[in-house]
Amino acid sequence: MKKFNFRKVLDGLTAASPVGSSGGGSGSGAGGGSVHPGGTAGAAGTPREEIQETLTSDYFQICKTVRHGFPYLPTALAFDPVQKILAIGTRTGAIRILGRPGVDCYCQHESGAAVLQLQFLINEGALVSACVDDALHLWNLRQKRPALLHSLKFNRERITYCHLPFQSKWLYVGTERGNTHIVNIESFILSGYVIMWNKAIELSTKTHPGPVVHLSDSPRDEGKLLIGYENGTIVFWDLRSKRADLRAYYDEAIHSVAWHHEGKQFMCSHSDGSLTLWNLKSPNRPFQTTIPHGKVQRDGKKPESCKPILKVEYKTCKNSEPFVIFSGGLSYDKPCRRPSLTIMHGKAITVLEMDHPIVDFLTLCETPYPNEFQEPYAVVVLLEKDLIVVDLTQSNFPIFENPYPIDIHESPVTCTEYFADCPPDLIPVLYSVGAKHKKQGYSNKEWPISGGAWNLGAQTYPEIIITGHADGSVKFWDASAITLQMLYKLKTSKVFEKQKVGEGKATAEIVEEDPFAVQMMYWCPESRIFCVAGVSAYVIVYRFSKHEVNTEIASLEVRLQCEVEDIITPEPETNPPFPDASSQLPSLKSLSGSTNTVACEGTMKDSIPCLSVKARAVRMPPGYQADLVIQLVWVDGEPPQQITSLAVNSAYGLVAFGNCNGLAVVDFMQKTVLLSMGTLDLYGSSDPYQRQPRSPRKSRQFAAGLTELSDSPVSLELERCKSPTSENRENSFSRSRSSSVSSIDRDSKEAITALYFMESFARKNDSAVSSCLWVGTGLGMVIILSLNLPASDDLRQSEPVVVSPSGTVLTLKGAVLTFACLDCMGTLTHRPYEVWRDPHSADDGDKTRKRKLVMHSPSSSQDMGDHQFAVICSEKQAKVFSLPSQTCLYVHNITETSFLLRADVVTLCNSVCLACFCANGHIMTLSLPSLRPLLDINYLPVTDMRIARTFCFTNEGQALYLSSPTEIQRLTYSQEMCDNLQDMLGDLFTPVETPEAQNRGFLKGLFGGSGQAFDREELFGEATAGKASRSLAQHIPGSGGIEGVRGAAGGVIGDLTRARIALDERGQKLGELDERTASMMASAEAFSKHAHEVMLKYKDKKWYQF
């Protein structure tokens, strides 16, 4: 990752050109990234000098903090039975290491090659990974962020299987050619000892045995290696005598092999769904063959073959029958049967059906020693989209309740919101209502993956992440102290009637798949008002209550369609944009109902919503309860367009939302529509463009502000997010139009892209702040609407709220993304809110029903001063205006060649800044109000619409995005948090004593196993085996060597690690010196030979013959 981080130099500048935004463009400014004061001197100049900005570039630094969720596209699984930590490898080259809750680590292979296999160095704090690019890697886990110590890249052979015996430093590596190589784990150098395939099989065999699919040493004798080849050949190789002790053949391909702990028998799984049990004393044929799921034939023939058994594990118990556990092997005559794990215990066969295909499984046992009774207690099953652990100690095999947040993707995530430093009482409240929906029937045992250590750390403020999903569900997560735990789940689809099968085409749906998908969310933590906008053009307002209630759901319907037919030109003499407020309300009330509208002839849909709200009384459990559903309706056969902006204010009791047709404002206290108006009508005489509006094209959907990303190759997940005019990018800025909305030359649609309720100065000559709604459009226009609220709270339920124009229109370049307000001291002004009270509380009297409003925070209305700053950011530039004078104090052209996807005004270190994420991958922060660049780092190329749709900033220097369909990546842009991150992360390795091997007894030791001790060092070391060919594999030292020393456990371990790395480096340098010396000797010899030839040639010649 390239870092472009301008520090200190930028602090004193008022004009700069950040990297990645060069190139001249139209509009004001000296090119990309220019910042300059706007407006005139005088009144505008005074506030600029008053505010002391405390943030400098030293406060900012980007780093990833933690990744949550299920590893995307998993391929491999490993478990350390002593440390009790689990590792999962993925197709994208990632490794996730999990321990107790809070211990969750992510690391990535630089090559991005899929992980083929993982092997822990048990209780050593290290992990070996084998990847499909035929490289082996050694990771140091004795530090909070694993470091790569060594890599070994095979050049001529493809790795197919690895095996590392317990407490051994020699790794067996099987290849596609059928050869077995041996790697020293300490030095990561190949041994000269090789088991060639043609030596392993009998000379009379004419065919190649296929790739190595299994390697394991005998539990009885470490000097014997069992090699399984794909075509059904099994070789029991004596490592000392370098010959095969026995060979076994089976006519079905082998998928896996498992030993009985005594080392006299082993079991194989095959491609025909059979299990074969072999005895070392009679290897000619298996002494037992079973097809567990095969139908027994009546005439006594062999049972019919089944699907392949991909893996089998054979685990013994001291006091009961052994466990045989395998995946696959189901009968072919049940094609719709789900993927299954079969557990055979004695005569009992249990089939556990899974929701997703099985990638791998591991049986967890009490002992790490392969030659003892294994005593299995659980099975970890890695599925394509889930991780489950089965309890083997109970006869009904219940699963453990998973403490990890791996169900983020239960339904695909469609949007996210992140709230740091929210009210502390919210997390326990949400957990209390969410805990009542917990499932029953889990194992009562402790979660077995309990390794590592984690403490709370210094960061104590509460954080909440909200995810919206494709099935209409919304999940609230406790994200405090870099953990993630689900608090509460809300199903927004419950307010609608279920669609009957086959009705989709005949109804008014505009989205065939996922009609309840959540598109936008708005949450006010203080008032606990929650609002969602769905993909089927509806908005639901929720209130929070601790009490169950049975009530009907109030609903409104709104017509919002672009129906203007004549040319609109800027004429100052024309009528004001809004009709008289008294005449406005009745007409809008009539629009909100659909019963009195006559539909056109034929099948043309008119005044019908996309979904049907439940008309009966509905039981609502404690938690978020639907207060009002607002639906946009079809107009003259035209479907309602998807919602592009949403804002709610609890103090005003209003919700506002817009799309590419216009704006609607609804009073959710009185359940009435206040405003439903096309965007062009909002301007009236202030419209700066001359255009010919047309009726919108049928069924075309415009998603919110993120409709194209042609700056970089992007694989769009949602086709509906594509812009119809993506080919017109070059000249798209000539009229300040947004790059992410349709062209005004083709469609006269100006989407509402940002909304903001605020106490502000609506007009130039205002002397006091009043309630306002700021409206931003896709063409960079900002319109301020005045809200006339009843004077007293008593009249709020009866007196109408009046929305009227202020006449104020401000302009920016590009679609408006966000608004914020600063008081005269430069402090962020909090939006007005109503303090939460339970709407269904039983002890509510007349006195307690009175609403408690907070209109100005943090300062009171007296401290607001006579002016404030309005911060407006579009996808191209940021501006700061002084109000009420409406003077533009500062302008910063953020980018000319790209556009912003997200911008948020956030607090950091008791100050405030503007954080931006650009489509070219840059993350930037600007000071407020002066818009000085503080940070500009090329962090993340936007390779997927998912990143663009889910990226969001929050307070205290935190941000997140969906890095894959199943994982949330959190990051920080705060230097302080980067510095403290080590203290917050969990420890993967904790010092644990390796359990002692059981005392085998005198007689068993004498007769039960090999008498002689097996010294692998003597056999595989360079002195005996020699050096391996240099062209076979290339050693690559890891970048984490020094980091490994710093992060390693203290004391002797740290010293040993330092010494080992120093020896490795010395050995490497000596090896290089050896090569250079050999090269110089060869060169000197060639020179000597050549000189001798020249001397012989000219020896007898006279000087005049030359």
PDB file of C-alpha atoms in Angstrom, residues 1005-1100:
ATOM      1  CA  GLY A1005       7.012 -50.532  25.653  1.00  0.00           C
ATOM      2  CA  LEU A1006       8.933 -53.760  25.157  1.00  0.00           C
ATOM      3  CA  PHE A1007       6.536 -55.536  22.764  1.00  0.00           C
ATOM      4  CA  GLY A1008       4.134 -52.902  21.503  1.00  0.00           C
ATOM      5  CA  GLY A1009       6.431 -50.771  19.384  1.00  0.00           C
ATOM      6  CA  SER A1010       9.789 -50.266  17.807  1.00  0.00           C
ATOM      7  CA  GLY A1011      12.689 -50.860  20.129  1.00  0.00           C
ATOM      8  CA  GLN A1012      15.058 -48.308  18.673  1.00  0.00           C
ATOM      9  CA  ALA A1013      14.665 -44.554  18.994  1.00  0.00           C
ATOM     10  CA  PHE A1014      14.247 -42.665  15.746  1.00  0.00           C
ATOM     11  CA  ASP A1015      16.591 -39.741  15.150  1.00  0.00           C
ATOM     12  CA  ARG A1016      15.200 -37.653  12.279  1.00  0.00           C
ATOM     13  CA  GLU A1017      18.089 -35.176  12.509  1.00  0.00           C
ATOM     14  CA  GLU A1018      20.597 -37.921  11.818  1.00  0.00           C
ATOM     15  CA  LEU A1019      18.578 -39.237   8.884  1.00  0.00           C
ATOM     16  CA  PHE A1020      17.427 -36.024   7.190  1.00  0.00           C
ATOM     17  CA  GLY A1021      20.271 -33.693   8.152  1.00  0.00           C
ATOM     18  CA  GLU A1022      22.792 -32.419   5.637  1.00  0.00           C
ATOM     19  CA  ALA A1023      25.560 -34.633   6.994  1.00  0.00           C
ATOM     20  CA  THR A1024      23.708 -37.825   6.023  1.00  0.00           C
ATOM     21  CA  ALA A1025      21.180 -36.846   3.355  1.00  0.00           C
ATOM     22  CA  GLY A1026      23.224 -34.146   1.647  1.00  0.00           C
ATOM     23  CA  LYS A1027      21.861 -30.985   0.062  1.00  0.00           C
ATOM     24  CA  ALA A1028      18.761 -30.846  -2.084  1.00  0.00           C
ATOM     25  CA  SER A1029      19.000 -29.517  -5.627  1.00  0.00           C
ATOM     26  CA  ARG A1030      18.968 -25.711  -5.585  1.00  0.00           C
ATOM     27  CA  SER A1031      16.677 -25.610  -8.628  1.00  0.00           C
ATOM     28  CA  LEU A1032      13.994 -27.653  -6.853  1.00  0.00           C
ATOM     29  CA  ALA A1033      12.944 -24.979  -4.338  1.00  0.00           C
ATOM     30  CA  GLN A1034      13.916 -21.425  -3.545  1.00  0.00           C
ATOM     31  CA  HIS A1035      14.184 -20.131   0.029  1.00  0.00           C
ATOM     32  CA  ILE A1036      12.754 -16.643   0.581  1.00  0.00           C
ATOM     33  CA  PRO A1037      13.409 -14.990   3.967  1.00  0.00           C
ATOM     34  CA  GLY A1038      10.276 -13.461   5.472  1.00  0.00           C
ATOM     35  CA  SER A1039       9.734  -9.800   6.201  1.00  0.00           C
ATOM     36  CA  GLY A1040       8.625 -10.582   9.736  1.00  0.00           C
ATOM     37  CA  GLY A1041      11.969 -11.779  11.088  1.00  0.00           C
ATOM     38  CA  ILE A1042      12.793  -8.687  13.113  1.00  0.00           C
ATOM     39  CA  GLU A1043       9.121  -8.062  13.957  1.00  0.00           C
ATOM     40  CA  GLY A1044       9.011 -11.635  15.189  1.00  0.00           C
ATOM     41  CA  VAL A1045      11.818 -10.920  17.620  1.00  0.00           C
ATOM     42  CA  ARG A1046      10.104  -7.803  18.915  1.00  0.00           C
ATOM     43  CA  GLY A1047       6.789  -9.555  19.314  1.00  0.00           C
ATOM     44  CA  ALA A1048       8.113 -12.872  20.625  1.00  0.00           C
ATOM     45  CA  ALA A1049       7.551 -13.920  24.205  1.00  0.00           C
ATOM     46  CA  GLY A1050      10.113 -12.482  26.603  1.00  0.00           C
ATOM     47  CA  GLY A1051      12.992 -14.143  28.423  1.00  0.00           C
ATOM     48  CA  VAL A1052      14.624 -17.279  27.072  1.00  0.00           C
ATOM     49  CA  ILE A1053      12.136 -17.672  24.197  1.00  0.00           C
ATOM     50  CA  GLY A1054      12.914 -14.162  22.943  1.00  0.00           C
ATOM     51  CA  ASP A1055      16.668 -14.820  23.173  1.00  0.00           C
ATOM     52  CA  LEU A1056      16.311 -18.155  21.371  1.00  0.00           C
ATOM     53  CA  THR A1057      14.267 -16.504  18.623  1.00  0.00           C
ATOM     54  CA  ARG A1058      16.885 -13.773  18.187  1.00  0.00           C
ATOM     55  CA  ALA A1059      19.677 -16.345  18.103  1.00  0.00           C
ATOM     56  CA  ARG A1060      17.798 -18.510  15.588  1.00  0.00           C
ATOM     57  CA  ILE A1061      17.144 -15.596  13.263  1.00  0.00           C
ATOM     58  CA  ALA A1062      20.760 -14.423  13.563  1.00  0.00           C
ATOM     59  CA  LEU A1063      21.917 -17.949  12.679  1.00  0.00           C
ATOM     60  CA  ASP A1064      19.508 -18.083   9.750  1.00  0.00           C
ATOM     61  CA  GLU A1065      20.796 -14.768   8.440  1.00  0.00           C
ATOM     62  CA  ARG A1066      24.410 -15.871   8.996  1.00  0.00           C
ATOM     63  CA  GLY A1067      23.740 -19.177   7.252  1.00  0.00           C
ATOM     64  CA  GLN A1068      22.114 -17.379   4.364  1.00  0.00           C
ATOM     65  CA  LYS A1069      25.077 -15.004   4.015  1.00  0.00           C
ATOM     66  CA  LEU A1070      27.527 -17.926   4.218  1.00  0.00           C
ATOM     67  CA  GLY A1071      25.509 -19.707   1.531  1.00  0.00           C
ATOM     68  CA  GLU A1072      25.677 -16.633  -0.692  1.00  0.00           C
ATOM     69  CA  LEU A1073      29.435 -16.355   0.006  1.00  0.00           C
ATOM     70  CA  ASP A1074      29.867 -20.026  -0.861  1.00  0.00           C
ATOM     71  CA  GLU A1075      28.092 -19.493  -4.196  1.00  0.00           C
ATOM     72  CA  ARG A1076      30.188 -16.394  -4.976  1.00  0.00           C
ATOM     73  CA  THR A1077      33.420 -18.252  -4.130  1.00  0.00           C
ATOM     74  CA  ALA A1078      32.440 -21.165  -6.386  1.00  0.00           C
ATOM     75  CA  SER A1079      31.586 -18.713  -9.178  1.00  0.00           C
ATOM     76  CA  MET A1080      34.930 -16.892  -8.788  1.00  0.00           C
ATOM     77  CA  MET A1081      36.842 -20.192  -8.802  1.00  0.00           C
ATOM     78  CA  ALA A1082      35.069 -21.299 -11.983  1.00  0.00           C
ATOM     79  CA  SER A1083      35.813 -17.918 -13.557  1.00  0.00           C
ATOM     80  CA  ALA A1084      39.497 -18.085 -12.521  1.00  0.00           C
ATOM     81  CA  GLU A1085      39.795 -21.625 -13.887  1.00  0.00           C
ATOM     82  CA  ALA A1086      38.298 -20.573 -17.242  1.00  0.00           C
ATOM     83  CA  PHE A1087      40.679 -17.601 -17.401  1.00  0.00           C
ATOM     84  CA  SER A1088      43.668 -19.826 -16.590  1.00  0.00           C
ATOM     85  CA  LYS A1089      42.687 -22.313 -19.291  1.00  0.00           C
ATOM     86  CA  HIS A1090      42.215 -19.545 -21.874  1.00  0.00           C
ATOM     87  CA  ALA A1091      45.573 -17.940 -20.964  1.00  0.00           C
ATOM     88  CA  HIS A1092      47.319 -21.301 -21.291  1.00  0.00           C
ATOM     89  CA  GLU A1093      45.831 -21.818 -24.779  1.00  0.00           C
ATOM     90  CA  VAL A1094      47.022 -18.344 -25.877  1.00  0.00           C
ATOM     91  CA  MET A1095      50.493 -19.033 -24.491  1.00  0.00           C
ATOM     92  CA  LEU A1096      50.760 -22.338 -26.450  1.00  0.00           C
ATOM     93  CA  LYS A1097      49.563 -20.651 -29.640  1.00  0.00           C
ATOM     94  CA  TYR A1098      52.183 -17.912 -29.580  1.00  0.00           C
ATOM     95  CA  LYS A1099      55.054 -19.741 -27.807  1.00  0.00           C
ATOM     96  CA  ASP A1100      57.251 -20.406 -30.874  1.00  0.00           C
TER      97      ASP A1100
END
